[in-house]
């Protein structure tokens, strides 16, 4: 749970003639659930990746808890990220997938086990810890990706279309699970989707993007109920 400030962020990819993200200015409060919406190619992922540190910022400042983070390595950002394609390691078990980031950061073995077991239990994955991702359903794989993000107790959650590979019914139930995680873990969450229903049901505030620019920022009512 922490404030995140996007101070006039710009992104120009190497060799691109134009900015992919222009003047993205947003101030996110403790524990807000922010949703970025907009058509494919409008700059949602690029913005999320700048927050995560996976893309350099061309211009502007990213602040977390008031501190400028532009040059801080991804692993030192206290951010957990969930990707659209889950990004699970196929050769590792569910346990090892969930433990990966903790091992990378040199957590104690007993601590790792405790954290993974706790996340697995809350996601209904306890009996699958020894399996490989290929032996899981789509919904279970998505839960592993959530579990991997949960184990560090990071105060910031970034999610890039985490439900887009799931069928409609599962999407609805996973939506509720993610909303619950946001509450129980007390995180500040930034969630990317092109699904209006997801945005409407989950967001405290919605950021509507188009062609690299922010078109509108408001509550679901302000964004979708305007005449
Ligand atoms: P999204 O689902 O966000 O639209 P894409 O499927 O368009 O993502 O892109 C997948 C990957 O390809 C991402 O890592 C993105 O950074 C990269 N990518 C997208 N567009 C380009 C491009 N014009 N040139 C190089 N890489 C790109
Ligand atoms: P969205 O997530 O909204 O689909 P992206 O952030 O993936 O949009 O892409 C925004 C723009 O940046 C698009 O025009 C895309 O082609 C371009 N882009 C994304 N990744 C790269 C990349 N690695 N290199 C060059 N251009 C990219």
Short mmCIF file of C-alpha atoms and ligand atoms in Angstrom, two decimals:
data_model
loop_
_atom_site.label_atom_id
_atom_site.label_comp_id
_atom_site.label_asym_id
_atom_site.label_seq_id
_atom_site.Cartn_x
_atom_site.Cartn_y
_atom_site.Cartn_z
CA UNK A 1 0.00 0.00 0.00
CA UNK A 2 1.79 3.06 -1.23
CA UNK A 3 1.35 6.15 -3.38
CA UNK A 4 2.53 6.00 -6.99
CA UNK A 5 3.10 9.17 -8.99
CA UNK A 6 3.43 9.22 -12.76
CA UNK A 7 4.77 12.71 -13.41
CA UNK A 8 4.39 13.53 -17.11
CA UNK A 9 5.81 10.21 -18.35
CA UNK A 10 6.89 9.85 -21.98
CA UNK A 11 8.15 6.81 -23.85
CA UNK A 12 9.84 6.78 -27.23
CA UNK A 13 11.13 3.37 -28.30
CA UNK A 14 14.54 3.25 -29.99
CA UNK A 15 14.07 3.74 -33.75
CA UNK A 16 10.46 4.91 -33.31
CA UNK A 17 9.68 8.29 -34.86
CA UNK A 18 7.01 9.18 -32.32
CA UNK A 19 6.20 8.76 -28.65
CA UNK A 20 4.33 5.57 -27.73
CA UNK A 21 3.29 7.25 -24.48
CA UNK A 22 2.94 11.04 -24.16
CA UNK A 23 2.56 13.13 -21.05
CA UNK A 24 1.02 10.43 -18.85
CA UNK A 25 0.23 12.28 -15.63
CA UNK A 26 -1.46 10.35 -12.82
CA UNK A 27 -1.28 10.43 -9.05
CA UNK A 28 -2.34 7.19 -7.43
CA UNK A 29 -3.38 7.08 -3.80
CA UNK A 30 -2.60 4.41 -1.18
CA UNK A 31 -4.62 1.26 -1.88
CA UNK A 32 -6.33 2.58 -5.02
CA UNK A 33 -7.38 0.14 -7.73
CA UNK A 34 -6.55 1.84 -11.03
CA UNK A 35 -7.54 0.38 -14.39
CA UNK A 36 -5.98 1.42 -17.72
CA UNK A 37 -8.33 0.88 -20.66
CA UNK A 38 -8.04 1.58 -24.37
CA UNK A 39 -7.58 -0.18 -27.69
CA UNK A 40 -4.62 -2.38 -28.55
CA UNK A 41 -1.49 -0.31 -29.18
CA UNK A 42 -2.59 2.76 -27.17
CA UNK A 43 0.30 2.45 -24.69
CA UNK A 44 -1.17 0.60 -21.70
CA UNK A 45 1.52 -2.08 -21.48
CA UNK A 46 4.30 0.37 -22.16
CA UNK A 47 3.17 2.52 -19.24
CA UNK A 48 2.89 -0.50 -16.95
CA UNK A 49 6.35 -1.66 -18.02
CA UNK A 50 7.82 1.75 -17.24
CA UNK A 51 6.34 1.51 -13.74
CA UNK A 52 7.81 -1.98 -13.33
CA UNK A 53 11.20 -0.83 -14.65
CA UNK A 54 11.04 -3.16 -17.66
CA UNK A 55 11.22 -0.17 -20.03
CA UNK A 56 13.29 2.98 -19.64
CA UNK A 57 11.40 6.23 -19.17
CA UNK A 58 12.21 8.72 -21.94
CA UNK A 59 10.99 11.77 -20.08
CA UNK A 60 9.25 12.50 -16.75
CA UNK A 61 9.50 10.91 -13.31
CA UNK A 62 8.07 7.80 -11.73
CA UNK A 63 7.75 8.15 -7.96
CA UNK A 64 6.91 5.44 -5.47
CA UNK A 65 6.17 6.65 -1.97
CA UNK A 66 7.44 10.05 -3.09
CA UNK A 67 10.85 8.75 -4.19
CA UNK A 68 12.01 9.00 -7.82
CA UNK A 69 12.46 5.44 -9.13
CA UNK A 70 13.45 6.00 -12.78
CA UNK A 71 16.87 4.38 -12.38
CA UNK A 72 16.01 1.70 -9.82
CA UNK A 73 16.28 -1.92 -11.05
CA UNK A 74 13.00 -3.87 -11.38
CA UNK A 75 13.86 -6.28 -8.59
CA UNK A 76 14.42 -3.40 -6.17
CA UNK A 77 11.06 -1.73 -6.82
CA UNK A 78 8.80 -3.59 -4.37
CA UNK A 79 6.41 -4.31 -7.21
CA UNK A 80 4.75 -7.58 -8.14
CA UNK A 81 3.62 -8.06 -11.73
CA UNK A 82 1.20 -10.51 -13.33
CA UNK A 83 1.41 -10.97 -17.09
CA UNK A 84 -1.22 -11.89 -19.67
CA UNK A 85 0.54 -15.08 -20.69
CA UNK A 86 1.32 -15.93 -17.02
CA UNK A 87 5.05 -16.20 -17.87
CA UNK A 88 5.41 -19.43 -15.89
CA UNK A 89 8.56 -21.52 -16.29
CA UNK A 90 7.43 -24.76 -17.96
CA UNK A 91 10.26 -26.92 -16.56
CA UNK A 92 9.63 -25.84 -12.94
CA UNK A 93 6.99 -27.09 -10.55
CA UNK A 94 4.24 -24.83 -9.25
CA UNK A 95 6.17 -24.49 -5.99
CA UNK A 96 9.37 -23.45 -7.76
CA UNK A 97 7.49 -21.03 -10.01
CA UNK A 98 5.98 -19.35 -6.99
CA UNK A 99 9.28 -19.38 -5.10
CA UNK A 100 11.38 -18.05 -7.98
CA UNK A 101 11.36 -14.35 -7.07
CA UNK A 102 12.02 -15.14 -3.41
CA UNK A 103 15.05 -17.29 -4.27
CA UNK A 104 16.31 -14.53 -6.54
CA UNK A 105 16.13 -12.16 -3.59
CA UNK A 106 17.80 -14.66 -1.28
CA UNK A 107 14.95 -15.25 1.16
CA UNK A 108 15.59 -17.99 3.76
CA UNK A 109 14.47 -21.45 2.71
CA UNK A 110 12.00 -21.84 5.59
CA UNK A 111 10.56 -18.40 4.91
CA UNK A 112 10.11 -19.29 1.23
CA UNK A 113 8.27 -22.48 2.11
CA UNK A 114 5.98 -20.69 4.53
CA UNK A 115 5.14 -17.92 2.05
CA UNK A 116 4.50 -20.28 -0.85
CA UNK A 117 2.37 -22.61 1.28
CA UNK A 118 0.29 -19.70 2.53
CA UNK A 119 -0.30 -18.28 -0.96
CA UNK A 120 -1.04 -21.74 -2.34
CA UNK A 121 -3.60 -22.33 0.36
CA UNK A 122 -5.40 -19.06 -0.23
CA UNK A 123 -5.52 -19.78 -3.98
CA UNK A 124 -6.56 -23.43 -3.67
CA UNK A 125 -3.28 -24.69 -5.12
CA UNK A 126 -1.92 -26.75 -2.22
CA UNK A 127 -2.43 -30.11 -3.93
CA UNK A 128 -0.83 -28.90 -7.17
CA UNK A 129 2.50 -27.65 -5.79
CA UNK A 130 4.49 -30.56 -7.27
CA UNK A 131 2.97 -30.32 -10.73
CA UNK A 132 4.37 -28.60 -13.80
CA UNK A 133 2.29 -25.82 -15.41
CA UNK A 134 1.42 -28.02 -18.40
CA UNK A 135 -0.58 -30.26 -16.05
CA UNK A 136 -2.81 -27.40 -14.89
CA UNK A 137 -5.95 -25.77 -16.25
CA UNK A 138 -5.86 -22.17 -17.49
CA UNK A 139 -7.46 -20.90 -14.31
CA UNK A 140 -4.97 -22.80 -12.15
CA UNK A 141 -2.06 -21.40 -14.14
CA UNK A 142 -3.42 -17.92 -13.64
CA UNK A 143 -3.63 -18.60 -9.90
CA UNK A 144 0.02 -19.68 -9.91
CA UNK A 145 0.92 -16.38 -11.57
CA UNK A 146 -1.09 -14.57 -8.88
CA UNK A 147 0.60 -16.64 -6.19
CA UNK A 148 4.02 -15.79 -7.49
CA UNK A 149 3.07 -12.12 -7.27
CA UNK A 150 1.60 -12.51 -3.77
CA UNK A 151 4.47 -14.23 -1.96
CA UNK A 152 6.61 -11.14 -1.56
CA UNK A 153 3.88 -9.05 0.05
CA UNK A 154 4.80 -6.28 -2.37
CA UNK A 155 2.74 -3.15 -1.73
CA UNK A 156 2.16 -2.58 -5.47
CA UNK A 157 0.49 -5.02 -7.89
CA UNK A 158 0.71 -4.52 -11.65
CA UNK A 159 -1.48 -6.69 -13.85
CA UNK A 160 -1.36 -6.74 -17.64
CA UNK A 161 -4.57 -8.28 -19.01
CA UNK A 162 -4.30 -11.14 -16.53
CA UNK A 163 -7.65 -12.69 -17.46
CA UNK A 164 -7.69 -12.36 -21.22
CA UNK A 165 -6.70 -15.99 -21.84
CA UNK A 166 -9.50 -17.39 -19.68
CA UNK A 167 -13.03 -18.31 -20.69
CA UNK A 168 -15.88 -15.96 -19.78
CA UNK A 169 -17.09 -17.84 -16.71
CA UNK A 170 -13.65 -18.18 -15.19
CA UNK A 171 -12.97 -14.50 -15.90
CA UNK A 172 -15.88 -13.50 -13.71
CA UNK A 173 -14.76 -15.61 -10.75
CA UNK A 174 -11.08 -14.62 -11.11
CA UNK A 175 -12.17 -10.97 -11.22
CA UNK A 176 -13.70 -11.44 -7.78
CA UNK A 177 -10.56 -13.22 -6.54
CA UNK A 178 -8.33 -10.39 -7.70
CA UNK A 179 -10.59 -7.79 -6.09
CA UNK A 180 -10.43 -9.79 -2.86
CA UNK A 181 -6.63 -10.03 -3.01
CA UNK A 182 -6.44 -6.28 -3.50
CA UNK A 183 -8.46 -5.87 -0.29
CA UNK A 184 -6.83 -8.50 1.89
CA UNK A 185 -3.26 -7.76 0.81
CA UNK A 186 -3.98 -4.04 1.02
CA UNK A 187 -2.09 -3.36 -2.20
CA UNK A 188 -2.08 -0.44 -4.59
CA UNK A 189 -3.13 -2.08 -7.87
CA UNK A 190 -2.75 -1.02 -11.49
CA UNK A 191 -4.65 -3.26 -13.86
CA UNK A 192 -4.58 -3.18 -17.66
CA UNK A 193 -7.49 -4.46 -19.71
CA UNK A 194 -9.47 -3.75 -22.84
CA UNK A 195 -12.59 -5.19 -21.20
CA UNK A 196 -15.05 -2.48 -20.12
CA UNK A 197 -16.87 -4.78 -17.71
CA UNK A 198 -13.64 -5.54 -15.86
CA UNK A 199 -12.86 -1.85 -15.67
CA UNK A 200 -16.33 -0.95 -14.42
CA UNK A 201 -16.53 -3.63 -11.77
CA UNK A 202 -12.99 -3.43 -10.40
CA UNK A 203 -11.73 0.14 -10.68
CA UNK A 204 -11.67 2.92 -8.13
CA UNK A 205 -10.53 5.08 -11.04
CA UNK A 206 -10.26 4.36 -14.74
CA UNK A 207 -7.64 5.86 -17.05
CA UNK A 208 -8.87 5.90 -20.64
CA UNK A 209 -6.02 5.93 -23.15
CA UNK A 210 -5.90 6.48 -26.89
CA UNK A 211 -2.88 6.67 -29.18
CA UNK A 212 -0.40 7.08 -26.35
CA UNK A 213 -2.35 9.80 -24.59
CA UNK A 214 -4.58 9.91 -21.55
CA UNK A 215 -8.09 10.85 -22.70
CA UNK A 216 -9.90 10.77 -19.39
CA UNK A 217 -9.37 9.86 -15.73
CA UNK A 218 -12.37 9.22 -13.49
CA UNK A 219 -14.49 6.84 -11.46
CA UNK A 220 -16.43 4.17 -13.41
CA UNK A 221 -19.54 6.37 -13.09
CA UNK A 222 -17.73 9.41 -14.45
CA UNK A 223 -16.21 7.48 -17.35
CA UNK A 224 -19.13 5.30 -18.43
CA UNK A 225 -22.27 7.14 -17.32
CA UNK A 226 -21.60 10.40 -19.08
CA UNK A 227 -24.40 11.28 -21.53
P1 LIG B 1 -0.28 -6.13 -26.35
O1 LIG B 1 -1.01 -7.38 -26.00
O2 LIG B 1 0.05 -5.27 -25.19
O3 LIG B 1 -0.91 -5.36 -27.48
P2 LIG B 1 1.59 -7.04 -28.31
O4 LIG B 1 1.07 -8.42 -28.54
O5 LIG B 1 1.27 -5.93 -29.24
O6 LIG B 1 1.16 -6.59 -26.82
O7 LIG B 1 3.16 -7.06 -28.11
C1 LIG B 1 3.83 -8.18 -27.56
C2 LIG B 1 5.30 -7.86 -27.39
O8 LIG B 1 5.83 -7.25 -28.57
C3 LIG B 1 5.55 -6.85 -26.28
O9 LIG B 1 6.72 -7.26 -25.57
C4 LIG B 1 5.79 -5.53 -26.98
O10 LIG B 1 6.69 -4.70 -26.24
C5 LIG B 1 6.39 -5.98 -28.29
N1 LIG B 1 6.02 -5.06 -29.37
C6 LIG B 1 4.80 -4.56 -29.62
N2 LIG B 1 4.82 -3.73 -30.67
C7 LIG B 1 6.11 -3.72 -31.11
C8 LIG B 1 6.79 -3.04 -32.16
N3 LIG B 1 6.16 -2.19 -32.97
N4 LIG B 1 8.10 -3.26 -32.32
C9 LIG B 1 8.74 -4.10 -31.50
N5 LIG B 1 8.17 -4.76 -30.48
C10 LIG B 1 6.87 -4.57 -30.28
P1 LIG B 2 -1.17 -1.61 -25.50
O1 LIG B 2 -0.61 -2.24 -24.26
O2 LIG B 2 -2.16 -0.52 -25.19
O3 LIG B 2 -1.68 -2.59 -26.48
P2 LIG B 2 1.59 -1.03 -26.08
O4 LIG B 2 2.08 -0.28 -24.91
O5 LIG B 2 1.93 -2.48 -26.19
O6 LIG B 2 0.04 -0.83 -26.22
O7 LIG B 2 2.10 -0.32 -27.40
C1 LIG B 2 2.05 1.09 -27.59
C2 LIG B 2 2.76 1.44 -28.88
O8 LIG B 2 4.15 1.20 -28.72
C3 LIG B 2 2.30 0.64 -30.08
O9 LIG B 2 2.31 1.49 -31.19
C4 LIG B 2 3.39 -0.44 -30.21
O10 LIG B 2 3.54 -0.86 -31.53
C5 LIG B 2 4.61 0.31 -29.73
N1 LIG B 2 5.59 -0.61 -29.10
C6 LIG B 2 5.38 -1.44 -28.06
N2 LIG B 2 6.49 -2.12 -27.74
C7 LIG B 2 7.44 -1.69 -28.60
C8 LIG B 2 8.82 -2.01 -28.79
N3 LIG B 2 9.44 -2.89 -28.01
N4 LIG B 2 9.48 -1.36 -29.79
C9 LIG B 2 8.85 -0.47 -30.57
N5 LIG B 2 7.57 -0.12 -30.45
C10 LIG B 2 6.86 -0.72 -29.48
#
